[in-house]
CSV table of C-alpha atoms in Angstrom, one decimal:
chain,number,residue,atom,x,y,z
A,139,MET,CA,-4.8,-9.2,7.4
A,140,THR,CA,-3.0,-10.1,4.2
A,141,PRO,CA,0.6,-11.1,4.4
A,142,LEU,CA,1.7,-7.7,2.8
A,143,ALA,CA,-0.6,-5.6,4.9
A,144,HIS,CA,1.6,-5.8,8.1
A,145,PHE,CA,4.1,-3.6,6.3
A,146,LEU,CA,1.6,-0.7,6.5
A,147,ASP,CA,1.4,-0.9,10.3
A,148,GLY,CA,2.8,2.2,11.9
A,149,LEU,CA,3.0,4.2,8.6
A,150,ARG,CA,1.5,7.7,8.1
A,151,CYS,CA,-0.5,8.9,5.1
A,152,ALA,CA,1.7,11.2,3.1
A,153,ALA,CA,-1.3,13.5,2.4
A,154,CYS,CA,-3.0,13.9,5.8
A,155,LEU,CA,-0.3,12.5,8.1
A,156,THR,CA,-2.7,10.2,9.9
A,157,LEU,CA,-1.0,7.3,11.6
A,158,GLY,CA,-2.2,3.8,11.1
A,159,ALA,CA,-5.0,4.6,8.6
A,160,LEU,CA,-3.5,2.9,5.5
A,161,TRP,CA,-5.1,-0.2,4.2
A,162,LEU,CA,-4.2,-2.5,1.3
A,163,ASP,CA,-6.7,-3.5,-1.4
A,164,THR,CA,-5.0,-6.5,-3.1
A,165,THR,CA,-7.8,-6.9,-5.6
A,166,ARG,CA,-7.3,-3.4,-7.1
A,167,ALA,CA,-3.5,-3.3,-6.2
A,168,VAL,CA,-4.1,0.0,-4.2
A,169,VAL,CA,-3.1,1.3,-0.8
A,170,GLU,CA,-5.6,3.8,0.5
A,171,CYS,CA,-5.9,6.1,3.5
A,172,ARG,CA,-9.2,5.5,5.5
A,173,GLU,CA,-9.0,9.1,6.8
A,174,CYS,CA,-8.7,11.2,3.7
A,175,GLY,CA,-9.2,8.7,0.8
A,176,GLN,CA,-5.8,9.3,-0.8
A,177,SER,CA,-4.7,6.2,-2.8
A,178,ALA,CA,-1.6,4.9,-4.4
A,179,LEU,CA,-1.2,2.2,-7.0
A,180,LEU,CA,1.2,-0.7,-6.4
A,181,PHE,CA,3.7,-1.7,-9.0
A,182,PRO,CA,5.7,-4.9,-8.5
A,183,GLU,CA,9.5,-4.7,-9.0
A,184,ILE,CA,10.6,-6.8,-12.0
A,185,ASP,CA,14.1,-8.2,-11.7
A,186,GLU,CA,16.3,-8.4,-14.8
A,187,GLU,CA,16.8,-12.2,-14.1
A,188,ALA,CA,13.1,-12.9,-14.0
A,189,ARG,CA,12.5,-11.9,-17.6
């Protein structure tokens, strides 16, 4: 499990409401539901100070 993937434990898919079916694909920067296939892109937050 990747370090960020543990944040997905216990979350439901917003589309099909399945509990615990979300997985993180770090290569594509996508979170996807294993049940229905719904996916969401990840966008990192950029702090004003980091620029």
